[in-house]
Every structure is written in C-alpha cells, then in structure tokens.
Coordinates of C-alpha atoms in Angstrom, one line a residue:
A1 CA 0.0 0.0 0.0
A2 CA 2.9 2.3 0.7
G3 CA 4.1 1.8 -2.8
G4 CA 0.7 2.6 -4.1
R5 CA 0.7 5.8 -2.1
T6 CA 4.0 7.1 -3.5
K7 CA 3.0 6.2 -7.0
T8 CA 0.1 8.7 -7.0
A9 CA 1.5 11.0 -4.3
G10 CA 2.6 13.5 -7.0
R11 CA -0.9 13.9 -8.3
L12 CA -2.7 17.2 -8.1
Y13 CA -5.9 15.9 -6.6
D14 CA -6.9 13.2 -4.1
I15 CA -10.5 13.0 -5.5
V16 CA -12.2 14.1 -8.7
V17 CA -16.0 14.0 -8.9
F18 CA -16.9 13.1 -12.5
G19 CA -20.5 14.0 -13.5
A20 CA -20.5 16.6 -10.7
S21 CA -23.3 18.6 -12.3
G22 CA -25.6 15.7 -12.8
F23 CA -28.6 15.1 -10.4
T24 CA -26.7 12.7 -8.1
G25 CA -23.4 14.3 -8.7
Q26 CA -24.4 17.6 -7.1
F27 CA -25.1 15.8 -3.8
V28 CA -21.8 14.0 -4.0
V29 CA -20.0 17.3 -4.5
E30 CA -21.7 18.6 -1.3
E31 CA -20.6 15.5 0.6
V32 CA -17.0 15.8 -0.6
A33 CA -17.0 19.5 0.4
R34 CA -18.1 18.3 3.9
A35 CA -15.3 15.7 4.0
A36 CA -12.8 18.4 2.9
A37 CA -14.0 20.7 5.6
A38 CA -13.7 17.9 8.2
A39 CA -10.1 17.2 7.0
A40 CA -9.2 20.8 7.2
A41 CA -10.6 20.9 10.8
G42 CA -8.2 18.1 11.6
E43 CA -10.8 15.3 11.9
G44 CA -9.1 12.1 10.6
Q45 CA -5.6 11.9 9.1
L46 CA -6.9 12.6 5.6
C47 CA -4.1 13.5 3.3
G48 CA -2.2 15.5 6.0
G49 CA -5.3 17.5 6.9
R50 CA -6.0 18.6 3.4
L51 CA -8.3 17.0 0.9
R52 CA -7.4 18.2 -2.6
W53 CA -10.3 17.8 -4.9
A54 CA -11.9 18.8 -8.2
V55 CA -15.1 18.5 -10.1
A56 CA -15.3 17.3 -13.7
G57 CA -18.0 17.4 -16.4
R58 CA -18.9 19.0 -19.7
S59 CA -19.8 22.5 -18.8
R60 CA -17.7 24.9 -16.9
E61 CA -20.8 27.1 -16.0
K62 CA -22.7 24.1 -14.6
L63 CA -19.7 22.9 -12.6
R64 CA -19.2 26.4 -11.1
A65 CA -22.9 26.6 -10.3
V66 CA -22.8 23.2 -8.5
L67 CA -19.8 24.4 -6.4
E68 CA -21.6 27.6 -5.5
R69 CA -24.7 25.6 -4.5
A70 CA -22.6 23.3 -2.3
A71 CA -20.9 26.3 -0.7
E72 CA -24.3 27.9 0.0
R73 CA -25.7 24.8 1.5
L74 CA -22.7 24.3 3.7
G75 CA -23.0 27.9 4.9
K76 CA -19.9 29.2 3.1
A77 CA -19.8 32.3 1.0
A78 CA -18.2 30.7 -2.1
P79 CA -16.3 27.6 -3.0
G80 CA -12.6 28.0 -2.4
E81 CA -10.4 28.6 -5.3
E82 CA -8.6 25.4 -4.3
V83 CA -11.4 23.2 -5.9
G84 CA -10.3 22.3 -9.4
V85 CA -12.7 22.4 -12.4
L86 CA -11.9 19.9 -15.1
L87 CA -13.7 19.8 -18.5
C88 CA -14.3 16.3 -19.4
D89 CA -16.7 14.3 -21.6
V90 CA -17.5 10.6 -21.3
G91 CA -17.4 10.4 -25.1
D92 CA -13.9 11.9 -25.3
A93 CA -11.3 9.3 -24.2
G94 CA -8.5 11.9 -24.2
S95 CA -10.3 14.1 -21.7
L96 CA -11.0 11.1 -19.4
A97 CA -7.3 10.1 -19.5
A98 CA -6.3 13.6 -18.7
M99 CA -8.7 13.6 -15.7
A100 CA -7.4 10.2 -14.5
R101 CA -3.8 11.2 -14.6
Q102 CA -4.4 14.2 -12.3
T103 CA -6.0 12.3 -9.4
R104 CA -5.6 9.4 -7.0
L105 CA -9.3 8.6 -7.2
V106 CA -12.3 9.2 -9.4
L107 CA -15.8 9.2 -8.1
N108 CA -17.9 8.4 -11.1
C109 CA -21.5 9.7 -11.0
V110 CA -22.3 9.3 -14.7
G111 CA -25.0 6.6 -15.3
P112 CA -26.7 4.5 -16.6
Y113 CA -23.3 2.8 -16.2
R114 CA -24.1 0.1 -18.8
F115 CA -23.9 3.0 -21.4
F116 CA -21.4 5.4 -19.9
G117 CA -19.4 3.5 -17.2
E118 CA -16.7 1.5 -19.0
P119 CA -14.8 4.4 -20.6
V120 CA -14.2 5.9 -17.1
V121 CA -13.1 2.5 -15.7
E122 CA -10.7 2.1 -18.6
A123 CA -9.2 5.6 -18.3
C124 CA -8.7 5.1 -14.6
V125 CA -7.0 1.7 -14.9
E126 CA -4.8 2.7 -17.8
N127 CA -3.7 5.9 -16.1
G128 CA -3.2 4.6 -12.6
A129 CA -6.2 6.1 -10.7
S130 CA -8.6 4.2 -8.5
C131 CA -12.3 4.5 -9.3
I132 CA -15.5 4.2 -7.3
D133 CA -19.1 4.2 -8.6
I134 CA -22.6 3.9 -7.3
S135 CA -23.9 1.5 -9.9
G136 CA -26.7 -0.9 -9.0
E137 CA -26.4 -2.8 -12.3
P138 CA -24.9 -6.3 -11.8
Q139 CA -24.2 -6.7 -15.5
F140 CA -22.0 -3.6 -15.5
L141 CA -20.3 -4.4 -12.2
E142 CA -19.5 -8.0 -13.2
G143 CA -18.6 -7.1 -16.7
M144 CA -15.9 -4.7 -15.3
Y145 CA -14.6 -7.5 -13.1
L146 CA -14.2 -9.7 -16.2
K147 CA -12.5 -7.1 -18.3
Y148 CA -10.4 -5.1 -15.9
N149 CA -9.6 -7.1 -12.8
E150 CA -6.2 -8.3 -13.9
K151 CA -5.1 -5.0 -15.4
A152 CA -6.2 -3.1 -12.3
A153 CA -4.2 -5.6 -10.1
E154 CA -1.1 -5.0 -12.4
K155 CA -1.5 -1.3 -12.0
G156 CA -2.2 -1.4 -8.3
V157 CA -5.5 0.5 -8.5
Y158 CA -8.8 -0.3 -7.0
V159 CA -12.1 -0.3 -9.0
I160 CA -15.0 -0.5 -6.5
G161 CA -18.5 -0.5 -7.9
S162 CA -21.9 -0.3 -6.1
C163 CA -20.6 2.1 -3.4
G164 CA -24.0 3.8 -2.9
F165 CA -27.2 2.7 -1.4
D166 CA -26.7 -0.2 -3.8
S167 CA -25.0 -2.0 -2.2
I168 CA -23.0 -0.7 0.8
P169 CA -25.7 -1.1 3.5
A170 CA -26.4 -4.7 2.4
D171 CA -22.8 -5.8 1.8
M172 CA -21.3 -4.1 4.9
G173 CA -24.4 -5.0 6.9
V174 CA -23.8 -8.8 6.3
L175 CA -20.1 -8.3 7.4
Y176 CA -21.2 -6.3 10.4
T177 CA -23.7 -9.1 11.4
R178 CA -21.0 -11.7 11.0
D179 CA -18.6 -9.7 13.2
K180 CA -21.2 -9.3 15.9
L181 CA -22.1 -12.9 16.1
K182 CA -20.1 -15.0 18.6
G183 CA -19.6 -18.1 16.6
T184 CA -20.0 -18.7 12.8
L185 CA -22.6 -16.8 10.8
T186 CA -23.9 -19.1 8.0
A187 CA -27.0 -17.3 6.6
V188 CA -28.6 -13.9 6.6
E189 CA -31.8 -12.4 5.2
S190 CA -32.2 -8.7 4.9
F191 CA -35.5 -6.7 4.7
L192 CA -35.5 -3.2 3.4
S193 CA -38.2 -0.8 4.5
V194 CA -38.3 2.7 3.1
K195 CA -40.5 5.2 5.0
S196 CA -41.6 8.4 3.5
G197 CA -43.2 11.6 4.9
P198 CA -46.4 13.3 3.8
E199 CA -44.7 14.4 0.5
G200 CA -44.1 10.8 -0.6
V201 CA -40.9 9.3 -2.1
G202 CA -39.2 10.7 -5.2
V203 CA -36.6 9.1 -7.4
H204 CA -34.7 10.7 -10.3
D205 CA -35.3 9.3 -13.8
G206 CA -31.6 8.1 -14.1
T207 CA -32.3 5.3 -11.7
W208 CA -35.5 4.4 -13.6
K209 CA -33.5 4.1 -16.9
S210 CA -30.9 1.8 -15.2
A211 CA -33.8 -0.5 -14.1
V212 CA -35.5 -0.5 -17.5
Y213 CA -32.3 -1.5 -19.4
G214 CA -31.1 -3.8 -16.6
L215 CA -34.3 -5.9 -16.6
S216 CA -34.5 -6.0 -20.3
D217 CA -31.1 -7.6 -20.5
E218 CA -31.1 -10.4 -17.9
D219 CA -30.2 -13.1 -20.4
N220 CA -26.8 -11.5 -21.1
L221 CA -26.0 -11.4 -17.4
K222 CA -26.3 -15.3 -17.4
K223 CA -23.9 -15.5 -20.4
L224 CA -21.5 -13.1 -18.7
R225 CA -21.4 -15.2 -15.5
K226 CA -20.6 -18.3 -17.6
Q227 CA -17.7 -16.4 -19.2
I228 CA -16.3 -15.4 -15.8
G229 CA -16.6 -19.0 -14.7
Y230 CA -17.2 -18.3 -11.0
A231 CA -16.2 -21.1 -8.6
P232 CA -19.4 -22.1 -6.8
V233 CA -19.6 -20.8 -3.3
P234 CA -20.0 -23.8 -0.9
V235 CA -23.1 -23.9 1.3
V236 CA -22.0 -24.1 4.9
G237 CA -24.5 -24.8 7.6
A238 CA -28.2 -25.3 7.1
K239 CA -29.3 -24.4 3.5
L240 CA -31.1 -21.0 3.4
K241 CA -34.6 -21.5 2.0
R242 CA -35.5 -19.3 -1.0
R243 CA -38.8 -17.6 -0.4
G244 CA -41.4 -17.0 -3.0
F245 CA -41.4 -13.8 -4.9
L246 CA -44.2 -12.5 -2.7
F247 CA -44.9 -13.5 0.9
Y248 CA -46.3 -12.3 4.2
S249 CA -43.7 -11.6 6.9
Q250 CA -44.8 -12.3 10.5
E251 CA -41.9 -10.1 11.8
F252 CA -43.1 -7.0 9.9
K253 CA -46.8 -7.8 9.6
E254 CA -46.4 -6.7 6.0
Y255 CA -46.1 -8.3 2.5
C256 CA -42.6 -8.5 1.2
I257 CA -41.1 -9.2 -2.2
T258 CA -37.6 -10.3 -3.4
F259 CA -35.4 -7.3 -3.7
L260 CA -34.5 -6.8 -7.4
G261 CA -31.6 -4.5 -6.8
S262 CA -27.9 -5.5 -7.0
D263 CA -27.6 -6.5 -3.3
G264 CA -27.8 -10.2 -3.9
S265 CA -25.2 -10.3 -6.6
V266 CA -22.8 -7.9 -4.7
V267 CA -23.0 -9.8 -1.4
K268 CA -22.4 -13.1 -3.3
R269 CA -19.2 -11.7 -4.9
T270 CA -18.0 -10.4 -1.5
Q271 CA -18.6 -13.8 0.1
R272 CA -16.9 -15.6 -2.7
Y273 CA -13.9 -13.4 -2.4
L274 CA -13.6 -13.7 1.4
H275 CA -14.0 -17.5 1.1
T276 CA -11.5 -18.0 -1.7
E277 CA -8.9 -15.4 -0.8
L278 CA -9.2 -15.2 3.1
Q279 CA -10.6 -18.7 3.8
E280 CA -13.5 -17.2 5.7
T281 CA -16.8 -19.1 6.1
P282 CA -19.1 -17.9 3.3
V283 CA -22.5 -16.5 4.3
Q284 CA -25.7 -17.4 2.4
Y285 CA -27.9 -14.4 1.7
G286 CA -31.4 -13.4 0.6
A287 CA -32.6 -9.8 0.0
Y288 CA -36.2 -8.7 0.4
V289 CA -38.2 -5.5 0.6
T290 CA -41.4 -4.8 2.6
V291 CA -44.2 -3.4 0.4
G292 CA -47.1 -3.0 2.9
G293 CA -50.7 -4.3 3.0
L294 CA -52.8 -6.0 0.4
G295 CA -53.7 -2.7 -1.4
S296 CA -50.1 -1.9 -2.0
V297 CA -49.4 -5.4 -3.2
I298 CA -52.2 -5.3 -5.8
K299 CA -51.0 -1.9 -7.1
L300 CA -47.4 -3.1 -7.2
M301 CA -48.3 -6.4 -9.1
F302 CA -50.3 -4.4 -11.7
M303 CA -47.4 -1.9 -12.2
G304 CA -44.9 -4.7 -12.2
M305 CA -46.6 -6.8 -14.8
L306 CA -47.0 -3.7 -17.1
F307 CA -43.3 -2.9 -16.6
L308 CA -42.1 -6.4 -17.3
L309 CA -44.3 -6.7 -20.3
L310 CA -43.1 -3.3 -21.8
V311 CA -39.4 -3.8 -20.9
K312 CA -39.0 -6.8 -23.3
F313 CA -39.8 -4.7 -26.4
N314 CA -37.9 -1.8 -27.9
F315 CA -41.0 0.4 -28.2
G316 CA -42.0 -0.5 -24.6
R317 CA -38.6 0.7 -23.3
K318 CA -39.0 3.9 -25.3
L319 CA -42.4 4.4 -23.6
L320 CA -41.1 3.6 -20.2
T321 CA -38.1 6.0 -20.5
K322 CA -40.2 8.8 -22.0
Y323 CA -42.9 8.7 -19.4
P324 CA -41.3 7.6 -16.1
E325 CA -43.8 9.4 -14.0
F326 CA -46.8 7.8 -15.6
F327 CA -45.5 4.2 -15.4
S328 CA -44.2 4.5 -11.8
A329 CA -47.3 6.1 -10.4
G330 CA -45.5 9.4 -9.8
R331 CA -42.4 8.0 -8.0
F332 CA -39.8 8.5 -10.7
T333 CA -39.6 11.9 -12.3
K334 CA -37.3 13.7 -14.7
E335 CA -36.8 16.5 -12.0
G336 CA -36.0 14.1 -9.2
P337 CA -37.3 14.4 -5.6
T338 CA -37.9 17.7 -3.9
Q339 CA -35.9 18.7 -0.8
K340 CA -39.0 18.1 1.3
Q341 CA -39.5 14.6 -0.1
M342 CA -35.9 13.8 0.7
D343 CA -36.0 15.2 4.2
G344 CA -39.1 13.1 4.9
T345 CA -37.7 9.8 3.7
S346 CA -35.5 7.3 5.5
F347 CA -34.6 3.6 5.2
T348 CA -34.1 0.7 7.6
M349 CA -32.5 -2.5 6.6
T350 CA -33.0 -5.3 9.1
F351 CA -30.7 -8.4 9.0
F352 CA -31.8 -11.7 10.5
G353 CA -28.8 -14.0 10.8
E354 CA -28.3 -17.5 12.0
G355 CA -25.3 -19.7 12.7
Y356 CA -23.4 -21.9 15.0
S357 CA -22.0 -21.1 18.5
E358 CA -18.3 -21.2 19.1
G359 CA -17.1 -24.8 19.2
Q360 CA -20.2 -26.0 17.2
D361 CA -19.3 -27.5 13.8
P362 CA -21.3 -25.7 11.1
Q363 CA -21.2 -28.9 9.0
N364 CA -23.2 -30.8 11.6
G365 CA -26.6 -30.2 13.0
K366 CA -29.0 -27.3 13.0
P367 CA -28.0 -23.6 13.5
N368 CA -28.2 -22.9 17.2
V369 CA -27.7 -19.1 17.4
K370 CA -29.6 -16.2 15.9
I371 CA -28.8 -12.5 15.7
C372 CA -30.7 -9.4 14.4
T373 CA -28.9 -6.2 13.3
E374 CA -30.0 -3.1 11.5
V375 CA -28.6 -0.4 9.2
K376 CA -30.6 2.8 9.3
G377 CA -30.1 5.9 7.3
P378 CA -31.6 9.0 5.6
E379 CA -33.2 9.1 2.2
P380 CA -31.4 6.3 0.2
G381 CA -30.9 7.8 -3.3
Y382 CA -29.4 11.2 -2.8
I383 CA -28.5 11.5 0.9
A384 CA -27.4 8.0 1.9
T385 CA -25.8 7.3 -1.4
P386 CA -23.4 10.3 -1.4
I387 CA -22.5 9.6 2.2
A388 CA -21.7 5.9 1.4
M389 CA -19.7 6.9 -1.7
V390 CA -17.7 9.6 -0.1
Q391 CA -16.9 7.5 3.1
A392 CA -15.8 4.7 0.8
A393 CA -13.5 7.2 -0.9
V394 CA -12.1 8.4 2.5
S395 CA -11.6 4.7 3.5
L396 CA -9.7 4.0 0.2
L397 CA -7.4 7.0 0.8
E398 CA -7.0 6.8 4.6
D399 CA -7.2 3.1 5.3
A400 CA -4.8 2.1 2.5
A401 CA -2.9 -0.4 4.7
S402 CA -6.2 -2.4 5.4
L403 CA -7.3 -2.7 1.7
P404 CA -6.7 -6.0 -0.2
K405 CA -3.0 -6.4 -0.8
Q406 CA -3.5 -6.2 -4.5
G407 CA -5.4 -3.8 -6.8
G408 CA -8.3 -5.1 -8.8
V409 CA -12.0 -4.8 -9.4
Y410 CA -13.8 -5.4 -6.0
S411 CA -17.2 -5.3 -4.4
P412 CA -17.4 -3.0 -1.4
G413 CA -17.3 -5.7 1.2
A414 CA -14.2 -7.4 -0.4
A415 CA -12.4 -4.0 -0.5
F416 CA -13.4 -2.6 2.8
S417 CA -14.0 -5.6 5.2
K418 CA -10.8 -4.7 7.1
T419 CA -11.1 -0.9 7.0
K420 CA -12.9 1.6 9.2
L421 CA -15.7 2.1 6.7
I422 CA -18.5 1.1 9.1
D423 CA -17.2 3.5 11.8
R424 CA -17.0 6.3 9.3
L425 CA -20.6 5.6 8.1
N426 CA -21.9 5.6 11.7
K427 CA -20.4 9.0 12.3
R428 CA -22.2 10.4 9.2
G429 CA -25.7 9.0 10.0
V430 CA -25.7 5.7 8.2
E431 CA -25.9 3.7 11.4
F432 CA -25.1 0.0 12.1
S433 CA -26.5 -1.5 15.3
V434 CA -27.3 -4.8 17.0
I435 CA -31.0 -5.2 17.8
S436 CA -30.9 -8.6 19.5
K437 CA -28.2 -11.0 20.4
P438 CA -28.7 -14.7 20.9
E439 CA -28.7 -16.5 24.1
V440 CA -27.3 -19.9 23.3

C-alpha cells in the first residue's frame, strides 16, 4: 500500500467527482466538500489535513454553479479557489485520460453505467487512478470485473462498484452481522423498509433508466457469468430456503417481495472473495423489501406486470423511459425528488442472521444461534448514497494499509472488510447496530 501511495502522491488531486453537475453528482459534491472541511478541521488523518479535490464534467458554467450551491448549503460564502474544475466528456477518451492522470481517485457519477461506465473505468485503470461508482447494475459491475480485474491488479489500482445505497448497506451489513455474532454466521436475510413523509418518495429518472435497461437484458447477465466462470460458493450450515417472490412476513406484519436490486449479486461476490482469498466461512444471503398491505401489493403487481411486459420490447422501453412518472405512479420523475421529499424519507435494513455457536461444527446439526442487526439511514438515493460513496472514498485514501494487498475490481465488502468504513458511516448518519443477540 505504501508503494501505491508514493506512485500517486505526486498527483494534483486526491479526489475528482466526475459528472459533478448531474442530479446525483451535485449531492456527491456537497458531501466531498463536507469531508474536505472535516479534513481541514483536523478530523481524521486525511491527506495530511487537506483533501485536494476537483469537479469534472462537460460545462464549466454548470460545474461552477454546483460548487456555488454546495458552498451555499454548507453555509460558506463561495467555493474555495482550491477546488479544481476539469472539463471532461465521457465520449472523449483523451479528456478522461487527462482527468485520471491528475487524481488518485475518481468518483464516477455518470450513469446509466451500462452505457457510460466503461470508458471511465478504462481511463482510470490505464492511467493509474482508482475508481468508485454507485452502480446498482450487476451486468456492468461483473462485466468490469471480467475485463479489468487483472489489469487493475497489475497497475495497483482499486475499482470498486456499487458504493451507494446499492450496495454498501447490504454488503457491509452482512459483514457487520458476521462480526457481531459470537460463533460462525452461515445465513442472513435482509429486509429493506423505506419510510416516507407526507410528501411521498421521489426518485430521479436516471435510476429508472438503469432499471429499464437492466431488466430487459437479464439473459446477457447469465452469459457473462458463464464467461467469468465463477467457482461455486460452498453452502456451509443449514441451507437457506429461498422464499417465494411475494410472501407475508410475521416479523413486519407486511407483505414482502424479493429485492430486485444489486444487493444479492454484490453480497455473493464479496462472500466468494472472502472465502477463496481469506478462507472465511461464506454466508448465504437473501434480500427482500417490505411493500405494505394487500392494497399496496395489488397496485405493485399491476405496475410490475406492465413494466415487465413493456421492458421486453424496444417500443416498450421507449415508452417507459419517455414517461417515467406515468409508469411509476409518480415515484420516478425527470426532475427528481424535492428537498421536502428527501427530508421526509429514510430507510431501515434489518438483518436476520443464523449460525453456530463457538465450538459447534457448522457442517453438523442445526444452527443454534440467531442475531438481528440493522442499518438505518436517511433518504437512500441522494442523501445516503453520497454519504456511502464519499466515506468509501475516504476509506480508500486513509485506510490504504487495510485494503486487499493487490489492486483489482472489487465489491465494497471485499475491498473494505478490514477498513474503518462502518465506523465512518456511523459518524455520518448511516448507522449500524445490533438489535438482539442470541442466548445460546
């Protein structure tokens, strides 16, 4: 890690936020500005008390406006002159290379990543910069692993996808649960609940587009996984039962469905890595989301069937992406959520784990210990996601000695399992806690 540090020590910036003027990018900028202020105030050892950072995108005017907005929201008169402004376009490889050469780390906020993600990863790997994104698209994430893992390892850089709400709470939540159980954790189920205030939930259209194209292309994900040729992860302990797509949960007194985000695929990659590289016991995992009472279920089933029907056809995808508000009953909009909607929204992810007490052989008999943990946080898309992304960035820069020995393309849990990421998240309001511990 020391070698890695000296290699990029001569670079002008520690962090560049690419896509800074996009909808999510503006919130990431604000969060980096907060981290820079904390570093300047001497909290943490970050880069000797100074975080050198820049914003990058296509329009100088928009980038300046985003910096001004961030300064205003943080109660500062204007962004300091020390924040760099880089002009850079995802369609121009030369500009991406120039950006990557000037920084230790790129925070890539330009999605859908299946269309715009790879050129950024390529530029970073070729030019010796690490790269973090907030993609929830398994096909992109696993595709980057296939294409760039070896090259990134050679160059000693880290490419870490899904560092937003997808899938840091789930991936780090499973590791947290494992670390809090005395004994061996063998299986976990997580249940996501998103609560909204009187204004309802709002999500920006970019996330909607990623879902539309992701679900239309599931067959290619299977092919990709064949190509990667993953080693099967052994099942240790009692086999975790798959639940039906829709079921009633006694714990929550609500209907739940299988969570269709990237959490399942990300956690599996982390568990495979920890098992093959660090000989840790792999944890089986199922991800679910609570949807409410029968009325909500009927509405959801109707919308879901319509969505799944349209997503298979080109004209259907055009309709879905053109009228997100109509097809999502007002939840996804081209403007994104209002500040009021965001302030009124929060999430809780509850983890139910089971395993074997110390001295019990997980290969024999039934699990004899249970644990329940929780990750709570603010609105997932534009408050929790920037916090997760920026704290992942800080961990990458500050906890370099605790990262995997070798560069490569990693899931968050694989990259950060030994770092202080969970402590950092706790301090910023994405809180991990134990709800109940087992009595053996």
